[in-house]
Short mmCIF file of C-alpha atoms in Angstrom, two decimals:
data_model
loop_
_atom_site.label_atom_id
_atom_site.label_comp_id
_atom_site.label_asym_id
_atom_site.label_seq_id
_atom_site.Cartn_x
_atom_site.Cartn_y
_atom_site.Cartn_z
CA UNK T 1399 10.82 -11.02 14.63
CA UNK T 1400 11.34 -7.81 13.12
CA UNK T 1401 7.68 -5.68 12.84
CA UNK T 1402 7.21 -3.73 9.16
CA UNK T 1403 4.66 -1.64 8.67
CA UNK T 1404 3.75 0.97 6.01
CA UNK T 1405 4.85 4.74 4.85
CA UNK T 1406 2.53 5.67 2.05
CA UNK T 1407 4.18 9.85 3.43
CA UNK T 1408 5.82 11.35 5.81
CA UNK T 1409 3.20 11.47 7.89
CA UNK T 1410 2.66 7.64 8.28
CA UNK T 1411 5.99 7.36 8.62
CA UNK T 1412 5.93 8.97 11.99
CA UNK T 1413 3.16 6.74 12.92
CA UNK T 1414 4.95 3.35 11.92
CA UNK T 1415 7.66 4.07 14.42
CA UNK T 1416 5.53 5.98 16.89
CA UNK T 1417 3.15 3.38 17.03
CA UNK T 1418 5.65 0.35 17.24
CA UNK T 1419 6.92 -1.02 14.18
CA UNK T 1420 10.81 -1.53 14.28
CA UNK T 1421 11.15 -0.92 10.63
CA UNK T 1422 8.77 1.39 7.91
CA UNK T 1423 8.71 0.63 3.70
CA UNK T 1424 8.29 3.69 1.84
CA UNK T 1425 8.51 4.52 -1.81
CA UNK T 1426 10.34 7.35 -3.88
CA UNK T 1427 8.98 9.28 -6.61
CA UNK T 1428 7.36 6.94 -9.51
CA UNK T 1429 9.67 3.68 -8.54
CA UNK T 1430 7.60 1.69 -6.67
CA UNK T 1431 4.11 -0.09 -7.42
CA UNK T 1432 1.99 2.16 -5.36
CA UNK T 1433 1.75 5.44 -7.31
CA UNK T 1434 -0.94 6.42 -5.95
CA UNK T 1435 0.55 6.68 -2.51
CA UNK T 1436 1.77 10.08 -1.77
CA UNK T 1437 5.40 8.71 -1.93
CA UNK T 1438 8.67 10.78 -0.84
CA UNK T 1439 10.10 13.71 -3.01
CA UNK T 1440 11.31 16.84 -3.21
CA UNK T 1441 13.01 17.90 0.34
CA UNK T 1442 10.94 15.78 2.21
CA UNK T 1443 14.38 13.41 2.72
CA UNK T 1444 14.93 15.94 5.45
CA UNK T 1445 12.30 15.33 7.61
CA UNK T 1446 12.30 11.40 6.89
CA UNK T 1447 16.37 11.40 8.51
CA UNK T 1448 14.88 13.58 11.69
CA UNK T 1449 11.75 11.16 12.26
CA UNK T 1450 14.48 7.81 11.97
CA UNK T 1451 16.77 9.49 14.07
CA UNK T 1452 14.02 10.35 17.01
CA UNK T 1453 13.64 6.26 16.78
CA UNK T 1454 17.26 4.90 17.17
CA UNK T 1455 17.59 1.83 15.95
CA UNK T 1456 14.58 1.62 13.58
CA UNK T 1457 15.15 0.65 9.97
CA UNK T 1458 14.06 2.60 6.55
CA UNK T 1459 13.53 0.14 3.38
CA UNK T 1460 12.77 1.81 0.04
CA UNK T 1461 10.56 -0.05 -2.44
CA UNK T 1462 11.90 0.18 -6.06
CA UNK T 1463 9.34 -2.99 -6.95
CA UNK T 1464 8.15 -1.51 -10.53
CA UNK T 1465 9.19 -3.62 -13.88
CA UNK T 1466 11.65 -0.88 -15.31
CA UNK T 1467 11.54 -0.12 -19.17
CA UNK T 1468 14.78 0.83 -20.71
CA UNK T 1469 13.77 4.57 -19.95
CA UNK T 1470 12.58 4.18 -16.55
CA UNK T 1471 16.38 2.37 -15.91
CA UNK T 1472 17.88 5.78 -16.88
CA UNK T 1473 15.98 7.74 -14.95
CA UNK T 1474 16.64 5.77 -12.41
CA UNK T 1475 20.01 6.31 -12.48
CA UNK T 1476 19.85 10.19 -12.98
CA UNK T 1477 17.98 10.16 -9.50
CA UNK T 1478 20.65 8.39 -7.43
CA UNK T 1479 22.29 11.66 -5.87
CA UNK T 1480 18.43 12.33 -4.68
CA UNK T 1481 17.92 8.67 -3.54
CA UNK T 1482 21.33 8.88 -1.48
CA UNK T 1483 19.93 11.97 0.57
CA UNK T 1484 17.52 9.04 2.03
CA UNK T 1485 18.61 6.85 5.34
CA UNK T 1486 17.76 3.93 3.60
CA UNK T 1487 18.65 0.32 5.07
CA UNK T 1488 17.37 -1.41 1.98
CA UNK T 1489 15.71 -1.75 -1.46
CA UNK T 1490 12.58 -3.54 -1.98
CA UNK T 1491 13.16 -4.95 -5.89
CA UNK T 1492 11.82 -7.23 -8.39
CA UNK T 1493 13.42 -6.37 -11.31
CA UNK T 1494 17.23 -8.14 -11.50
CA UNK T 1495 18.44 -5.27 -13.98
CA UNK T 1496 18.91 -3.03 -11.44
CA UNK T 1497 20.54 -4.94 -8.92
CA UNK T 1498 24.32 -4.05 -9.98
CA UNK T 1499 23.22 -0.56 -10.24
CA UNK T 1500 22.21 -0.55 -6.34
CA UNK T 1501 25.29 -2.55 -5.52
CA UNK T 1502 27.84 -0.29 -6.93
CA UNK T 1503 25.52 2.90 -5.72
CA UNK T 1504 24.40 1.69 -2.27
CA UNK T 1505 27.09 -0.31 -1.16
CA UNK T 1506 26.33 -0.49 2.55
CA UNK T 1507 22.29 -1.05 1.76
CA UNK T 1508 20.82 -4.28 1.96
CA UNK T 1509 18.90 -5.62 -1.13
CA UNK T 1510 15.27 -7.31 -0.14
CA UNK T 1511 13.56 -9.38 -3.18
CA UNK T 1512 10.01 -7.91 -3.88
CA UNK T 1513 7.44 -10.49 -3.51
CA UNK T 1514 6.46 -9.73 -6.74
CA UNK T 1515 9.38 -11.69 -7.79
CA UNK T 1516 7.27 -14.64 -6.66
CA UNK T 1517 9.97 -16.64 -5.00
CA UNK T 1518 8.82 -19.77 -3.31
CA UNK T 1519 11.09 -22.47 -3.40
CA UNK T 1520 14.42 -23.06 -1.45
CA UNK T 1521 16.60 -23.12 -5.02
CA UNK T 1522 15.21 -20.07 -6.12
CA UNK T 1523 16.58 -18.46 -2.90
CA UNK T 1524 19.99 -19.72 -3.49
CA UNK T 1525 20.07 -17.95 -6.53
CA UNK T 1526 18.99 -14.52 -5.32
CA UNK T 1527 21.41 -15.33 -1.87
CA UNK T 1528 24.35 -15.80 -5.02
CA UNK T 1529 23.02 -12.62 -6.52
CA UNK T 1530 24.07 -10.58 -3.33
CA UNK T 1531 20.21 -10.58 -1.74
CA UNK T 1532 20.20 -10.92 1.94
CA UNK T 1533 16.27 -10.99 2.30
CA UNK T 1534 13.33 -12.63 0.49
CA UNK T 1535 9.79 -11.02 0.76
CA UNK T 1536 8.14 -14.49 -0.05
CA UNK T 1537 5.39 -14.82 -2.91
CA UNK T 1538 2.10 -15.14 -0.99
CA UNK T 1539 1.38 -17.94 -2.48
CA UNK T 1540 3.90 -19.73 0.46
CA UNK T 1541 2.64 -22.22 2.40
CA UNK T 1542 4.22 -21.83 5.92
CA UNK T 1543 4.82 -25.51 5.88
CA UNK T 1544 6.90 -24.49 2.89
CA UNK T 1545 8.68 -21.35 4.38
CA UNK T 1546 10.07 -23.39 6.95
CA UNK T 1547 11.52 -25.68 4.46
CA UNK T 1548 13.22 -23.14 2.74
CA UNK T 1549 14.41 -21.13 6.02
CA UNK T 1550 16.07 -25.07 6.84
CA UNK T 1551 17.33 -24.94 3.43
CA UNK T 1552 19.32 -21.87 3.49
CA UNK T 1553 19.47 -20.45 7.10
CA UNK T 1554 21.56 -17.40 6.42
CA UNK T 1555 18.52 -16.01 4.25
CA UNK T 1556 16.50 -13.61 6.34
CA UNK T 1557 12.29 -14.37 5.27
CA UNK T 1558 9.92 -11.79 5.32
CA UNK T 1559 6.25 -12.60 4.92
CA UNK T 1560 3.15 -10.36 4.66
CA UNK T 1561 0.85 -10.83 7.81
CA UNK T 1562 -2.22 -8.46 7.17
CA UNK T 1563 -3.47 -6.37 4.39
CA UNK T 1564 -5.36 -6.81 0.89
CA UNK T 1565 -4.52 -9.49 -1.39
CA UNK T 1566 -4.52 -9.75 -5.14
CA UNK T 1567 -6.23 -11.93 -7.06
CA UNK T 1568 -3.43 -12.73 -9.01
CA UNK T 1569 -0.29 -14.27 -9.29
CA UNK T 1570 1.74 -12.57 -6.45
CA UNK T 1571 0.36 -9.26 -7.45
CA UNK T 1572 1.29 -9.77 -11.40
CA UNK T 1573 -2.25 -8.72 -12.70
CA UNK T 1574 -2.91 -7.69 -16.28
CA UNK T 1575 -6.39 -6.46 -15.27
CA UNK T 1576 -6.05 -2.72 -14.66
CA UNK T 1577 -3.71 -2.79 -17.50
CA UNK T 1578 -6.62 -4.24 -19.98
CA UNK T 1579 -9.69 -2.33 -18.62
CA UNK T 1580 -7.98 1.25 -17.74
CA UNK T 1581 -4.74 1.37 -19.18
CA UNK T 1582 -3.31 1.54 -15.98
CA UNK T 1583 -0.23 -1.28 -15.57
CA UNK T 1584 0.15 -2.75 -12.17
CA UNK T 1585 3.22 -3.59 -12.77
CA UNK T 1586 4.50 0.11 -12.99
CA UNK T 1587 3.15 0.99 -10.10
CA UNK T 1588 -0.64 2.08 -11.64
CA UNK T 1589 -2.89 -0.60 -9.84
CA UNK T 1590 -6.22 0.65 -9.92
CA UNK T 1591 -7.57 -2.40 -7.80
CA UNK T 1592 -10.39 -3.49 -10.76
CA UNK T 1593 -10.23 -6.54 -8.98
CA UNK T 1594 -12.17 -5.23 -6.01
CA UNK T 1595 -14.41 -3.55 -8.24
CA UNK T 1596 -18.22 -4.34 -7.97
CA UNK T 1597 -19.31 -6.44 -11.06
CA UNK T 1598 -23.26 -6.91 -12.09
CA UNK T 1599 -23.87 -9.74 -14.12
CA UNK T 1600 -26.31 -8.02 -17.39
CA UNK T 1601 -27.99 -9.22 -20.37
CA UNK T 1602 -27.06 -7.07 -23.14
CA UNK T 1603 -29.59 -8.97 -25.35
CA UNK T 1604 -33.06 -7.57 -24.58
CA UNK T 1605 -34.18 -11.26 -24.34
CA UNK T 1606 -34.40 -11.01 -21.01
CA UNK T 1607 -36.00 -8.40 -18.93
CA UNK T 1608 -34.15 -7.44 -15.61
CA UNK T 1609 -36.36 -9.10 -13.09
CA UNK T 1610 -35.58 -12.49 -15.16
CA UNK T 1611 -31.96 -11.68 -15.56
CA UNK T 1612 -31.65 -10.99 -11.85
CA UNK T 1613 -33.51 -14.51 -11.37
CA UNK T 1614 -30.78 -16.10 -13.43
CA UNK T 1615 -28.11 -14.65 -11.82
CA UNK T 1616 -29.13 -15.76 -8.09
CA UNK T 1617 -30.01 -19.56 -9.25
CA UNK T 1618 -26.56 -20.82 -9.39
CA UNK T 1619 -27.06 -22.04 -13.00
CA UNK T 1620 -24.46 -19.88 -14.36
CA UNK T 1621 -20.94 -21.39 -14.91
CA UNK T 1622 -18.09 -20.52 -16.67
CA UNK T 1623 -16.06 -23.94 -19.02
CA UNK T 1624 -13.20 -23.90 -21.25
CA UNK T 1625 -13.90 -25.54 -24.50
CA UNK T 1626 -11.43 -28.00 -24.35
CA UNK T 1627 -12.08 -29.13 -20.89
CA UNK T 1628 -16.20 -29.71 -20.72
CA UNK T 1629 -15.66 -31.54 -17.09
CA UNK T 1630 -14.44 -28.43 -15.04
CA UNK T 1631 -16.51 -25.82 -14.76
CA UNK T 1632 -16.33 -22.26 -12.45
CA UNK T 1633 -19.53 -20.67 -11.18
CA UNK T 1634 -20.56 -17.16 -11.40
CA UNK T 1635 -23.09 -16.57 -8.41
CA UNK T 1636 -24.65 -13.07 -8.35
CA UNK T 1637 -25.27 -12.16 -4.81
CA UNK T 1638 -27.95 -9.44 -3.63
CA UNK T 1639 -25.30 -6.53 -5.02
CA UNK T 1640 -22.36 -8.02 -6.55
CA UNK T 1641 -20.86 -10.78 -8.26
CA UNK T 1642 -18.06 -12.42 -6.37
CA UNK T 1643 -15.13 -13.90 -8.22
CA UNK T 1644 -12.52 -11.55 -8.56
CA UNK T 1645 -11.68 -10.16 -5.41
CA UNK T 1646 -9.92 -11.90 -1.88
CA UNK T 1647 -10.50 -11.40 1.61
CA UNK T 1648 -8.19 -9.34 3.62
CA UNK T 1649 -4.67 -10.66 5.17
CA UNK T 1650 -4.74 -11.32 9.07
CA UNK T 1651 -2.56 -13.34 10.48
CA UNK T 1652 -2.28 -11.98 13.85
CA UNK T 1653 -3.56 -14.88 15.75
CA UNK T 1654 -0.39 -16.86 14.11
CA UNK T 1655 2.48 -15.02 14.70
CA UNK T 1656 4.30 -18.28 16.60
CA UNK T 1657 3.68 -20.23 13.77
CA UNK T 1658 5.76 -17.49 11.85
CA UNK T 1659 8.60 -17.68 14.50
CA UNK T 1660 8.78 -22.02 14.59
CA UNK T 1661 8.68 -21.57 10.50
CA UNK T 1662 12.02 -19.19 10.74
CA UNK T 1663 10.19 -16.35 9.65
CA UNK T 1664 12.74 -12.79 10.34
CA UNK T 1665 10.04 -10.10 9.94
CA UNK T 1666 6.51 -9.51 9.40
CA UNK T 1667 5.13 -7.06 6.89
CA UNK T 1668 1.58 -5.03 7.60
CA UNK T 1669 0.28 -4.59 3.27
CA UNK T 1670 -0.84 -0.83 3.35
CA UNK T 1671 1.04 2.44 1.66
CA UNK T 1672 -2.62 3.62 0.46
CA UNK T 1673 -4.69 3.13 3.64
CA UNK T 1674 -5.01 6.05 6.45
CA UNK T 1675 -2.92 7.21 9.14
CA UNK T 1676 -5.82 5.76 11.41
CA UNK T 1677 -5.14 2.59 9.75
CA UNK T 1678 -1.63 2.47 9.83
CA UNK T 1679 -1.33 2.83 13.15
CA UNK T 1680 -4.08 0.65 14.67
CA UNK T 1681 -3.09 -1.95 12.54
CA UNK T 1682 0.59 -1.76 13.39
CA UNK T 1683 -0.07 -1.45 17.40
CA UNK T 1684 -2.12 -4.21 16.98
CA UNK T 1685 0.87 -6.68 16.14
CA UNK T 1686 2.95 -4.55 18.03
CA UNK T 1687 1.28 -5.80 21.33
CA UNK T 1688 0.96 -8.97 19.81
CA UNK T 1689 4.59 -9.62 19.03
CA UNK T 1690 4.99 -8.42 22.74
CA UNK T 1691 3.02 -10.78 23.96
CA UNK T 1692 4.59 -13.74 22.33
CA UNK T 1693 7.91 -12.56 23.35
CA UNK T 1694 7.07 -11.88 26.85
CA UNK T 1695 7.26 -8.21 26.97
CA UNK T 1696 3.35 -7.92 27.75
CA UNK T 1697 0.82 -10.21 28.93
CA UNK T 1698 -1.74 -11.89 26.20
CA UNK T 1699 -4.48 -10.14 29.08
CA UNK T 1700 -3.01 -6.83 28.31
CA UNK T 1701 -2.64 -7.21 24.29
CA UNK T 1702 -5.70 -8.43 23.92
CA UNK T 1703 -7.86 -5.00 23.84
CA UNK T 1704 -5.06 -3.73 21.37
CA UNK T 1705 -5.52 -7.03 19.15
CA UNK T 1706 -9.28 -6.49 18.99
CA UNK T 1707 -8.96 -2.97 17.40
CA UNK T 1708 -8.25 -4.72 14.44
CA UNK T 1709 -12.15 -4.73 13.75
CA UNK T 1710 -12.35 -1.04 14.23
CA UNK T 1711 -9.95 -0.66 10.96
CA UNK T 1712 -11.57 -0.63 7.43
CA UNK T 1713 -11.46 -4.26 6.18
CA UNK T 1714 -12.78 -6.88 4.21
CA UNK T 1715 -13.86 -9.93 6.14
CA UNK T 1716 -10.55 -11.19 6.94
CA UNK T 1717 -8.87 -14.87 6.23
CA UNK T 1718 -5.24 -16.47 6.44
CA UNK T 1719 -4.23 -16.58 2.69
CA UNK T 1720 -1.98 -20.18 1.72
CA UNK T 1721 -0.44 -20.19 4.98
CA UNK T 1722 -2.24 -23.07 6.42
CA UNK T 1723 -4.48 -24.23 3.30
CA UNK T 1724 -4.46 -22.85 -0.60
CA UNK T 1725 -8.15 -23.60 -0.43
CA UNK T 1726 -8.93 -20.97 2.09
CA UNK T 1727 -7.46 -18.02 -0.82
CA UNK T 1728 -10.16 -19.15 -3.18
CA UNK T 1729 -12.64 -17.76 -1.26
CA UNK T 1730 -13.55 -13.87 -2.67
CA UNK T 1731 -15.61 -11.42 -0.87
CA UNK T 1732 -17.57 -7.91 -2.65
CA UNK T 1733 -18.59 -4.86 -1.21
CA UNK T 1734 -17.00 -2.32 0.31
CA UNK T 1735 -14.75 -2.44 3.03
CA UNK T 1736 -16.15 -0.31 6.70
CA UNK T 1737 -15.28 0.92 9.89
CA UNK T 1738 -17.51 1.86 13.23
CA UNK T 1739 -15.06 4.95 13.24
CA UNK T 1740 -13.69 7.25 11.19
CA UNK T 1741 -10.40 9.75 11.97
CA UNK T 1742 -11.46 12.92 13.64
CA UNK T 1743 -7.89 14.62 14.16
CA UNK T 1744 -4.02 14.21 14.71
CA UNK T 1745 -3.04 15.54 18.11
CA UNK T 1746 0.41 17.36 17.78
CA UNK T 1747 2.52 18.57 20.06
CA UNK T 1748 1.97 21.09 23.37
CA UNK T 1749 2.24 24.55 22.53
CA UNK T 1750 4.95 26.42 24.08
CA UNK T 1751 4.21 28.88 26.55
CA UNK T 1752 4.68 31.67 23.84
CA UNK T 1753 2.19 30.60 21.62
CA UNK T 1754 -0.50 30.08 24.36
CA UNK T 1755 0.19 33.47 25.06
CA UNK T 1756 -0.32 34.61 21.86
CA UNK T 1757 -3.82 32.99 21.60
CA UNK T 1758 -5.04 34.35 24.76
CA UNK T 1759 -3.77 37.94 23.64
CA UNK T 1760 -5.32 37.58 20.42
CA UNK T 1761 -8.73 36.13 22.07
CA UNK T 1762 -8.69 39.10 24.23
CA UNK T 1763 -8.27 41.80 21.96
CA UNK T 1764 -11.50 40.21 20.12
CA UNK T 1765 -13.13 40.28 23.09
CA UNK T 1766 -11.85 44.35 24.21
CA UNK T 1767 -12.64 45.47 20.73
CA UNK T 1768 -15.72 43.59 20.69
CA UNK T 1769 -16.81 44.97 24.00
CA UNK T 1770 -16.27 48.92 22.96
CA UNK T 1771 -17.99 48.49 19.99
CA UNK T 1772 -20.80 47.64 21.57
CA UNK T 1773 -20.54 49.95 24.57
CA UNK T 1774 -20.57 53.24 21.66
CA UNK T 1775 -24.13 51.73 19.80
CA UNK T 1776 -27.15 53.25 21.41
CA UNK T 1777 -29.74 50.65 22.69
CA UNK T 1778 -31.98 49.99 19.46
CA UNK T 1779 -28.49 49.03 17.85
CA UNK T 1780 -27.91 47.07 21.38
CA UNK T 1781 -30.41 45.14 20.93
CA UNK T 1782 -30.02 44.91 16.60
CA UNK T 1783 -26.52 43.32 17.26
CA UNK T 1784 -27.69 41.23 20.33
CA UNK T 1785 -30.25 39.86 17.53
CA UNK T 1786 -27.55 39.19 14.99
CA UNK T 1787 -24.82 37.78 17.62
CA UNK T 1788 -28.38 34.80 18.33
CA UNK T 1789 -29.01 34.22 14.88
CA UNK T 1790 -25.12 33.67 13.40
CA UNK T 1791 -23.58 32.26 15.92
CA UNK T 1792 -20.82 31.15 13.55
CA UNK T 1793 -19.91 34.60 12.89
CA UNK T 1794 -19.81 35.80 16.14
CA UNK T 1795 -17.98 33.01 17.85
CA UNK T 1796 -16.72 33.64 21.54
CA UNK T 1797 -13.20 34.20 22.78
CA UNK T 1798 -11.21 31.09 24.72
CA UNK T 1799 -10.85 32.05 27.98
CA UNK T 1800 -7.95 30.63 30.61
CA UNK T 1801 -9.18 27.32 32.27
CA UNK T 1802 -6.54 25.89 34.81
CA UNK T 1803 -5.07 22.75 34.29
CA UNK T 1804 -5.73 23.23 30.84
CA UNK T 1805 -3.24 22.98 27.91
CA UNK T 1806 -3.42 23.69 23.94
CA UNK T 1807 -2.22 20.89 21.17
CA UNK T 1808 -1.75 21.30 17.95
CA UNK T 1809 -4.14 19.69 15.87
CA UNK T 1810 -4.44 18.38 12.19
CA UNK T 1811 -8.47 18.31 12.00
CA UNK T 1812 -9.33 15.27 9.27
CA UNK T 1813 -13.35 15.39 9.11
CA UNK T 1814 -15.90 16.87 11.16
CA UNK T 1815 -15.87 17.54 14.79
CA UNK T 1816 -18.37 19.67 16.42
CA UNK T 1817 -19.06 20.76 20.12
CA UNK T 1818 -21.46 17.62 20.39
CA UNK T 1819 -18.95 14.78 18.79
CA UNK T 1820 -18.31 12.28 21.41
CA UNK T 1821 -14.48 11.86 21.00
CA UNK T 1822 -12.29 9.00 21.75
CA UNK T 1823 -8.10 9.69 21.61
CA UNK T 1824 -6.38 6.55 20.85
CA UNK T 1825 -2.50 6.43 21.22
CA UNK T 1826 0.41 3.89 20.88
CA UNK T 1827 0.48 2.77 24.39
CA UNK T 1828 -3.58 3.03 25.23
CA UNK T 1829 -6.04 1.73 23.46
CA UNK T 1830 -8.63 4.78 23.74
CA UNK T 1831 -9.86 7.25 26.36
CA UNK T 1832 -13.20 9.46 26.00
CA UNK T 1833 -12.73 12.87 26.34
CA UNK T 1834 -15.29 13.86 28.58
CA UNK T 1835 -17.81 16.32 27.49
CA UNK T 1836 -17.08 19.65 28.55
CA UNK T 1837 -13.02 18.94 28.91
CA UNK T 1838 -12.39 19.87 25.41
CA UNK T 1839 -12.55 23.05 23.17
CA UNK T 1840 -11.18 23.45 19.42
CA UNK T 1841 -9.55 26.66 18.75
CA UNK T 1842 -9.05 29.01 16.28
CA UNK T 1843 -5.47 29.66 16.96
CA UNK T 1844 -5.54 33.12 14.26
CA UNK T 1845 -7.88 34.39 16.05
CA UNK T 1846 -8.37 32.80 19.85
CA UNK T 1847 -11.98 32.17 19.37
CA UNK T 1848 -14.19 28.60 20.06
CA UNK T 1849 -15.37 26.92 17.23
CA UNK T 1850 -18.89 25.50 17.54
CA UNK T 1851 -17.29 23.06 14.35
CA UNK T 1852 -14.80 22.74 12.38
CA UNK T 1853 -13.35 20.59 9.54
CA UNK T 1854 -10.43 20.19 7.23
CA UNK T 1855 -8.56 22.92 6.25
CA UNK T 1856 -9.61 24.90 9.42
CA UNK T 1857 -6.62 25.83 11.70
CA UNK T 1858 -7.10 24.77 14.69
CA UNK T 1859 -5.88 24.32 18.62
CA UNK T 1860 -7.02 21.49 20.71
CA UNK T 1861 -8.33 22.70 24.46
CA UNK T 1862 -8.83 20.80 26.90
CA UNK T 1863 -8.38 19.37 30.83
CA UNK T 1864 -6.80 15.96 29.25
CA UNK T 1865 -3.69 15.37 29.29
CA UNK T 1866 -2.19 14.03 25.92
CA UNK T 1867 1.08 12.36 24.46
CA UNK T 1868 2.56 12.55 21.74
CA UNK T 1869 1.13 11.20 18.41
CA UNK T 1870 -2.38 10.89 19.86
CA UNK T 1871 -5.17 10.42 17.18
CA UNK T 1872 -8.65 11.58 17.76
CA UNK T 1873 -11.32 9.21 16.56
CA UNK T 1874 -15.53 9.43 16.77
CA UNK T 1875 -18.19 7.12 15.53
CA UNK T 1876 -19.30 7.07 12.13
CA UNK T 1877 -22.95 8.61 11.12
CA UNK T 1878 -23.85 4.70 10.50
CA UNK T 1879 -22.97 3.56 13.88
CA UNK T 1880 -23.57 6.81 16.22
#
């Protein structure tokens, strides 16, 4: 089964491969119905064709999932020379008025039907097979009872079926929610997720004070009925912070995957343009070991620590969706969604030999310059700039100096790390290694001096005794949990 994972940028998109998936989604300019998600423009096709071709054999699908409008249909068509610039394998649609468009432009592509098409039955498939479709991203509301019926049904369809990820309250993702309360259409790719939104439950007429109207809330008594049908009735329950009957639990089907195989199922899809880098790739390692282990690549003993990382990901408690019972989707959670860790860094490559040269030259220049500046004050200045150096030490930060055995990496910092974080590297084929106190340094590559902290938008050089591959992340405990 093929492994599909997210590319919200071209960052993730490095990580999806890197990290194991054997094919990446992405989305181009305002096509697809994540927005929000930084996307691909601009000359960014470029580095997308050098990341697929450092993964031979990996496959690039392009989501073009939004409802078009008559206008968004011509600018689609004005952007096919930039679309063709893109390795893409396949498009990701819902809407059918663009199909003979992709045909006649993308000849050699392979056309995937969204799951926002909300296909679930084995006639409905026929169709879209007629229609030149070679791939059906099932509607989630898919039993797997009824997948396999299909994939019996018409065998030459490939399936494709979300394992893990946040679900939508609606109809395969065809909400009219954001589009009523914000002005913000899901449908064109403006989701503003108002069904995970926290809800009180309020009295607007003064008739009751709070402490009552919180009282009333919690009892249970509150139900919602339809005029016309006085027997059925839905409760509204107001928990300690939230009311709870909009949004679902989180996707995770990783404890199922041979289930997806015996139902026919050709590749399994990881929900997730918007989250992290950290999440991305945790999440996709995760099944990547999995998958491994149910094809006999890896032992279940030797997945398992990768599996239970899945925890260490931001999430909403997690459930299996209408796979194995519709009843199970009912259920809605609140509140937000945590993690005991939070990204620290992106390890990059080794720096050559040249540019660890040129760090150590420029940390010991500081330090020369430093050195005869002090050597022409006369001692009450001495001991004035002694006084100074103890009470900024952020201003007077110290030169690196040559360790052996150690080695600099370029680094992306994401949030805070100072000299006291306790660091953990995580990387696609271990699940994570402390780095020992006292075996790191960060770096100011500009000007070769140690940081006692740093943040985003700091450049910085990773230091240290470790030994690193490629596409490393650095992690460390959140404030809640440290």
């Amino acid at each position: 089964m093929e492994l599909l994972s997210p590319a919200g940028n071209v960052e993730k998109l490095r990580y999806c491969y890197a990290y194991g998936a054997d094919a990446a989604y992405i989305g181009l300019k305002n096509f697809s119905l994540r927005v929000k998600a930084d996307n691909f423009y601009a000359d960014e096709y470029g580095q997308v064709a050098a990341i697929k071709a450092a993964y031979p054999g990996r496959k690039l699908h392009c989501a073009l999932n939004i409802s078009f409008h008559n206008k968004e249909i011509d600018r689609l068509k004005a952007e096919i020379p930039y679309f063709r610039l893109y390795p893409i394998d396949a498009f990701i649609v819902q809407d059918l008025g663009i199909v003979p468009l992709l045909q006649k432009e993308f000849p050699r592509a392979a056309l995937h039907l969204s799951t926002q098409a909300s296909c679930m039955n084995r006639e409905a498939v026929k169709v879209y097979r007629s229609l030149g479709f070679t791939r059906i991203v099932m509607g989630r509301e898919a039993s797997l009872a009824e997948i396999a019926e299909i994939k019996d049904a018409v065998p030459d369809m490939e399936i494709e079926c979300f394992v893990h990820g946040a679900m939508c309250i609606a109809y395969a993702g065809r909400c009219l929610m954001s589009a009523y309360l914000n002005g913000r259409s899901a449908q064109e790719g403006f989701c503003s997720h108002t069904c995970r939104w926290d809800y009180d439950l309020l009295v607007n007429r003064g008739w009751l004070d709070r402490e009552g109207a919180k009282f009333l809330a919690e009892s249970g008594a509150l139900v919602l009925k339809e005029k016309k049908r006085p027997e059925e009735s839905f409760p509204v329950y107001e928990g300690e912070h939230f009311t709870a009957v909009l949004s679902s639990k989180d996707l995770c089907m990783i404890d199922c995957l041979d289930e997806f195989r015996k139902a026919g199922v050709d590749s399994l899809k990881i929900e997730g343009r918007m989250k992290s880098v950290y999440y991305v790739a945790l999440i996709t390692r995760a099944y990547r070991k999995a998958l491994d282990a149910l094809e006999g690549r890896t032992s279940q003993e030797d997945a398992a620590p990768f599996i239970d990382e899945l925890y260490k990901v931001s999430h909403r408690p997690y459930g299996r969706g209408f796979y194995f019972d519709a009843a199970e989707a009912d259920v809605t959670v609140s509140g937000e969604s945590s993690s005991p860790y939070e990204l620290s860094a992106q390890v990059g490559a080794e720096l050559a030999e040249e540019e660890t040269e040129k760090v150590f030259s420029r940390a010991a220049s500081l330090k020369k310059r430093r050195q005869e500046e002090y050597e022409a004050l006369v001692p009450p200045a001495k001991k004035a700039y002694d006084e100074r150096v103890k009470a900024l030490p952020d201003r007077y930060l110290p030169p690196v100096e040559a360790k052996a055995g150690w080695r600099f990496y370029a680094l992306k910092v994401q949030n805070m790390i100072t000299q006291e974080s306790k660091i953990e590297a995580v990387g696609p084929d271990f699940v994570s290694r402390l780095l020992p106190s006292g075996s790191w340094r960060l770096v100011n590559p500009e000007t070769g001096t140690v940081y006692r902290w740093c943040c985003d938008g700091h450049p910085a050089v990773l230091y240290t005794s470790v030994e690193l591959g490629a596409n490393v992340l650095l992690r460390s405990e959140t404030s809640a949990t440290a």
